[in-house]
Coordinates of C-alpha atoms and ligand atoms in Angstrom, one line a residue:
A161 CA 93.2 175.8 95.8
N162 CA 93.1 177.8 92.0
N163 CA 95.6 180.2 92.4
Q164 CA 93.7 181.8 88.9
N165 CA 90.5 182.1 91.0
H166 CA 90.0 184.1 94.1
I167 CA 87.2 183.3 94.9
H168 CA 86.4 180.2 94.9
Y169 CA 89.7 180.3 97.6
Y170 CA 88.0 182.7 100.0
Q171 CA 84.9 180.4 99.5
D172 CA 85.9 176.9 100.1
G173 CA 86.2 175.9 104.1
E174 CA 88.4 173.8 103.7
D175 CA 91.4 176.1 101.6
E176 CA 90.0 178.5 104.5
A177 CA 90.8 176.3 107.0
H178 CA 94.2 175.3 105.6
L179 CA 95.4 179.6 105.4
D180 CA 94.6 180.2 108.9
R181 CA 96.9 177.3 109.9
L182 CA 99.5 178.4 107.4
I183 CA 99.1 181.6 109.2
M184 CA 98.9 179.8 112.8
L185 CA 101.8 178.0 111.9
D186 CA 103.8 181.0 110.4
E187 CA 103.1 182.6 113.8
L188 CA 104.1 179.7 116.1
K189 CA 107.3 179.1 113.7
Q190 CA 108.6 183.0 114.6
A191 CA 107.0 182.9 118.0
I192 CA 110.0 180.0 118.9
S193 CA 112.7 182.0 117.2
D194 CA 111.9 185.3 118.7
D195 CA 110.7 183.6 122.6
D196 CA 109.0 186.5 123.6
G197 CA 106.9 185.6 126.6
Q198 CA 104.7 184.5 123.8
L199 CA 105.3 180.8 124.4
F200 CA 105.6 179.6 128.2
M201 CA 105.9 176.2 130.7
T202 CA 103.2 175.5 133.3
Y203 CA 104.3 172.5 135.9
Q204 CA 101.4 171.0 137.5
P205 CA 102.3 168.8 140.5
K206 CA 102.8 165.4 140.8
L207 CA 102.1 163.8 144.5
H208 CA 103.8 160.9 146.2
M209 CA 101.4 159.0 147.7
Q210 CA 103.3 157.6 150.3
T211 CA 105.6 160.3 151.4
Q212 CA 102.9 163.1 151.0
K213 CA 105.6 165.4 148.9
I214 CA 105.2 166.7 146.2
D215 CA 108.7 165.5 144.5
K216 CA 107.9 165.5 140.7
V217 CA 106.0 168.2 137.9
E218 CA 104.9 168.0 134.4
S219 CA 106.0 170.4 132.4
L220 CA 103.1 171.8 129.7
I221 CA 102.8 174.7 127.0
R222 CA 101.0 177.3 126.9
W223 CA 100.7 180.1 123.8
Q224 CA 99.0 183.0 124.0
R225 CA 99.0 185.3 121.3
K226 CA 100.2 189.1 120.8
D227 CA 95.9 189.7 120.4
G228 CA 95.9 188.0 123.3
S229 CA 94.0 184.9 122.5
W230 CA 95.0 181.3 123.5
V231 CA 95.5 178.8 121.2
N232 CA 94.4 174.9 122.6
P233 CA 97.9 172.9 122.5
E234 CA 96.6 170.0 121.1
L235 CA 95.9 171.9 118.2
F236 CA 99.0 173.7 117.8
I237 CA 101.1 170.3 119.2
D238 CA 98.9 168.1 116.4
L239 CA 100.0 171.4 113.9
A240 CA 103.9 171.6 114.7
E241 CA 103.7 167.6 114.4
R242 CA 102.5 167.7 110.6
S243 CA 104.9 170.2 109.6
G244 CA 107.6 168.5 111.0
L245 CA 108.4 172.3 113.3
I246 CA 108.0 170.2 116.4
V247 CA 111.5 169.4 116.2
E248 CA 112.1 172.7 116.5
L249 CA 109.2 173.2 118.9
T250 CA 110.7 170.6 121.8
A251 CA 113.9 171.7 121.5
W252 CA 112.8 175.3 123.2
V253 CA 110.4 172.9 125.5
I254 CA 113.7 171.0 126.5
N255 CA 115.7 174.1 126.8
T256 CA 113.3 175.9 129.3
V257 CA 111.6 173.4 131.6
V258 CA 116.4 171.7 132.1
A259 CA 116.3 175.4 132.8
Q260 CA 114.0 175.6 135.2
V261 CA 114.6 172.9 137.0
A262 CA 118.3 174.1 137.8
D263 CA 117.0 177.7 138.8
W264 CA 114.7 175.0 141.5
K265 CA 117.4 173.4 142.4
S266 CA 119.9 176.9 142.5
K267 CA 116.9 177.7 144.8
G268 CA 116.9 174.1 147.1
I269 CA 113.4 173.1 145.3
E270 CA 114.5 169.4 144.5
L271 CA 111.2 168.2 141.6
Q272 CA 111.7 165.8 138.4
A273 CA 110.2 167.4 135.2
A274 CA 108.7 165.7 132.8
I275 CA 108.8 166.8 129.5
N276 CA 105.6 165.5 126.5
V277 CA 107.4 164.4 123.3
S278 CA 106.4 162.9 120.6
A279 CA 107.2 160.1 117.4
Q280 CA 108.8 162.0 115.5
D281 CA 110.9 164.1 118.7
I282 CA 112.4 160.9 119.1
A283 CA 112.9 159.5 115.3
F284 CA 114.8 162.9 115.1
P285 CA 118.5 161.8 115.0
G286 CA 119.7 164.7 116.6
F287 CA 117.5 164.6 119.6
H288 CA 119.7 162.2 121.8
A289 CA 123.0 164.7 121.6
A290 CA 121.0 168.1 122.1
L291 CA 119.4 166.5 125.2
V292 CA 122.6 166.4 126.7
A293 CA 124.2 169.3 125.1
T294 CA 121.0 171.6 127.3
L295 CA 121.4 169.0 130.7
K296 CA 125.1 169.4 130.8
K297 CA 125.0 173.1 129.9
H298 CA 122.2 173.4 132.3
N299 CA 124.4 171.2 135.0
V300 CA 121.1 169.0 135.0
D301 CA 121.5 165.8 135.9
A302 CA 119.7 163.7 133.6
R303 CA 117.8 161.6 136.2
L304 CA 115.9 164.3 136.9
I305 CA 114.1 164.4 133.7
T306 CA 111.6 162.1 132.7
I307 CA 110.1 162.1 129.2
E308 CA 106.3 160.9 128.5
L309 CA 105.5 159.6 125.4
T310 CA 101.8 158.1 124.0
E311 CA 101.3 154.8 123.3
R312 CA 101.2 155.6 119.5
D313 CA 104.3 158.0 119.6
M314 CA 106.8 154.7 121.1
I315 CA 104.7 152.4 118.4
E316 CA 105.6 154.8 115.7
N317 CA 109.1 153.7 113.4
E318 CA 109.1 150.7 116.4
E319 CA 112.4 149.1 116.3
K320 CA 114.2 152.9 115.9
G321 CA 112.0 154.2 118.1
I322 CA 113.2 151.7 120.9
K323 CA 116.9 151.6 120.3
A324 CA 116.4 155.7 121.2
L325 CA 114.9 155.2 124.9
K326 CA 116.7 152.4 125.4
D327 CA 119.6 155.0 125.4
L328 CA 118.1 157.3 126.9
K329 CA 117.1 155.2 129.9
Q330 CA 121.3 154.0 129.5
I331 CA 122.6 157.9 130.9
G332 CA 119.1 158.2 133.7
V333 CA 116.2 159.5 132.0
K334 CA 113.2 158.7 132.8
I335 CA 110.5 157.2 130.4
S336 CA 106.4 157.3 131.0
L337 CA 103.8 155.5 129.2
D338 CA 101.2 158.1 129.0
D339 CA 97.6 157.9 128.3
Y340 CA 98.0 154.2 129.5
G341 CA 94.7 152.6 128.2
V342 CA 93.6 153.8 125.5
G343 CA 96.0 153.4 122.6
Q344 CA 96.7 149.9 121.7
T345 CA 99.0 148.8 123.6
S346 CA 99.2 145.1 123.8
L347 CA 100.7 143.6 126.6
G348 CA 103.1 141.6 124.7
R349 CA 104.1 144.9 123.6
L350 CA 104.0 146.4 127.4
K351 CA 106.3 143.7 128.7
M352 CA 109.3 144.7 126.3
L353 CA 108.8 148.6 126.0
P354 CA 111.7 150.1 127.9
I355 CA 109.4 152.1 130.5
D356 CA 109.9 154.0 133.5
E357 CA 106.0 154.7 134.5
L358 CA 102.7 154.2 133.4
K359 CA 100.3 156.9 133.5
L360 CA 96.7 155.7 133.4
D361 CA 94.8 157.9 131.7
K362 CA 92.4 160.2 132.6
C363 CA 89.5 158.5 130.8
F364 CA 89.8 155.6 133.7
I365 CA 90.1 158.4 136.3
L366 CA 87.9 161.9 136.1
K367 CA 84.6 159.4 137.8
L368 CA 86.7 157.3 139.3
D369 CA 84.9 157.4 142.6
A370 CA 81.3 157.0 140.6
S371 CA 82.1 154.3 138.3
Q372 CA 83.2 150.7 140.2
K373 CA 84.2 149.6 136.3
D374 CA 87.3 152.0 136.3
Q375 CA 87.7 151.3 140.1
F376 CA 88.2 147.6 138.5
I377 CA 90.8 148.6 135.2
V378 CA 92.5 151.4 137.9
Q379 CA 93.2 148.2 140.3
S380 CA 94.1 145.9 137.8
S381 CA 96.5 148.5 135.8
I382 CA 98.4 149.4 138.9
T383 CA 98.7 145.8 139.7
L384 CA 100.0 145.0 136.4
G385 CA 102.2 147.8 136.3
H386 CA 103.2 147.1 139.3
Q387 CA 104.1 143.4 139.0
L388 CA 106.6 144.4 135.8
G389 CA 108.4 147.0 137.2
F390 CA 107.1 150.1 136.9
S391 CA 105.8 152.4 139.2
V392 CA 101.6 153.8 138.0
V393 CA 100.6 157.6 138.4
A394 CA 96.9 158.4 137.9
E395 CA 96.0 161.4 135.8
G396 CA 92.9 163.8 136.2
V397 CA 92.1 163.4 139.9
E398 CA 89.8 165.7 140.2
T399 CA 88.5 164.1 143.9
E400 CA 89.5 164.1 147.4
E401 CA 86.9 161.0 147.0
S402 CA 89.6 159.3 143.7
L403 CA 92.6 160.6 145.8
A404 CA 91.5 158.8 148.8
L405 CA 90.7 155.8 146.3
L406 CA 94.2 156.0 144.6
K407 CA 96.1 155.5 147.8
T408 CA 94.3 152.3 149.4
M409 CA 95.0 150.9 145.3
Q410 CA 99.0 151.6 145.8
C411 CA 99.1 154.3 143.4
D412 CA 102.7 155.7 143.3
H413 CA 101.4 159.1 142.5
A414 CA 98.8 161.6 141.6
Q415 CA 98.4 164.4 139.8
G416 CA 95.0 166.0 138.7
Y417 CA 93.0 170.2 139.6
Y418 CA 92.5 168.4 143.1
L419 CA 95.7 169.5 143.9
S420 CA 96.6 171.8 141.1
R421 CA 96.0 173.0 137.4
P422 CA 99.6 173.6 135.4
L423 CA 100.8 176.5 136.9
K424 CA 103.7 178.8 135.6
A425 CA 107.0 178.3 137.9
D426 CA 107.1 181.3 140.6
L427 CA 102.6 180.5 141.1
L428 CA 104.4 177.0 141.8
E429 CA 107.0 178.2 144.3
Q430 CA 104.0 179.7 146.3
W431 CA 101.6 176.8 145.9
L432 CA 105.1 174.6 147.1
E433 CA 105.3 177.1 150.7
E434 CA 101.4 176.9 150.8
Y435 CA 100.8 173.1 150.2
Y436 CA 103.9 172.9 152.7
G437 CA 103.7 175.5 154.9
Ligands
C2E209 P1 98.8 164.9 128.4 O1 100.2 165.2 128.0 O2 98.1 163.9 128.3 O3 98.5 166.1 129.3 C1 97.3 166.2 130.3 C2 95.9 167.5 130.2 O4 95.4 166.6 131.1 C3 96.6 169.1 130.1 O5 96.1 169.2 129.5 C4 96.5 169.3 131.6 O6 95.7 170.0 131.6 C5 95.1 168.6 131.6 N1 95.0 167.9 132.6 C6 95.1 167.5 134.2 N2 94.6 167.6 135.0 C7 93.3 167.1 134.9 C8 91.9 166.8 135.5 O7 91.8 167.0 137.0 N3 91.3 167.1 135.0 C9 91.3 167.9 133.6 N4 89.8 167.2 132.9 N5 92.1 167.5 133.0 C10 93.4 167.6 133.8 P2 97.4 170.7 128.6 O8 97.8 171.6 128.8 O9 95.8 171.3 127.8 O10 97.7 169.8 127.5 C11 97.4 168.9 125.8 C12 98.0 167.8 125.5 O11 99.0 168.9 124.9 C13 98.9 167.0 126.5 O12 98.3 165.9 127.0 C14 100.2 167.0 125.7 O13 99.5 165.8 124.9 C15 100.1 168.2 125.1 N6 101.0 169.3 125.0 C16 100.9 169.8 126.0 N7 102.3 170.2 126.6 C17 103.6 169.9 125.6 C18 104.9 170.1 125.0 O14 104.9 170.4 125.6 N8 104.7 169.3 124.1 C19 103.7 168.4 123.4 N9 104.9 167.8 122.8 N10 102.9 168.0 123.6 C20 102.6 168.7 124.6
CA210 CA1 101.4 164.0 129.7
CA211 CA1 98.3 162.4 129.5
CA212 CA1 96.7 163.4 125.2

């Protein structure tokens, strides 16, 4: 923007969008440090198809600003990634989710929780130590935590990133490859990645019951995943038919609106009671 010409500044749509982003970034920074409830986590159950038990959840962040408006997570995560604030935001997420897992454990609810992280988090030198410290603080077993990363996030800083993931695996943290099938992981690379779980992107699952092509893709991905030693999860399961198909395809876990939307912790506890009741 040209500081000597305010009129130009406000007429320039790009600059205005830029200004909005700066304001939002500032608010986000404040929301993290205040921890006043604007930011909170929701949890979406993952059904283990063989046992019909809910043994895992994915944590998904939400932001409701002070004026009551909601900000789409894709938007503010992107903002946080571009500005580097993601490292602080992820630290907040990890602390919140690990504390929640500890709270569930104390209530006799055993759930593994997945946390979404970005390439920058993994590349950040303090990430591993911070996660270990958080687990220790809440006395939570590393095996209860899964890190979800997209293909793009895993490929950025390839060597360093893979070393960091191997170090996490070493202490028992599980690694999940998110949005599988829409990125650019070659099969050669897939073979090399230190992952435990393949998470099939929802674009193959949403219309699974109506699309034979999606069924071919999903069936072969499940088979491939199993042959490479991974557990396979389908996200975006919205219908009973899709769930049934995934079961016949030997998919390990299913996640989606058909089971439940992402819920706040107390609502998830109620949901679990009804599910088992
Ligand atoms: P994702 O990791 O791929 O998360 C799955 C998205 O699919 C979530 O959107 C979830 O609410 C939505 N979803 C779940 N079941 C269904 C279904 O049956 N049908 C459809 N159409 N959608 C379903 P959400 O919560 O809006 O999150 C969007 C993205 O924002 C996430 O995509 C993830 O990339 C990012 N995100 C969310 N929470 C966090 C977080 O705590 N940290 C980071 N770094 N990223 C996050
Ligand atoms: Ca995810
Ligand atoms: Ca996903
Ligand atoms: Ca995504």
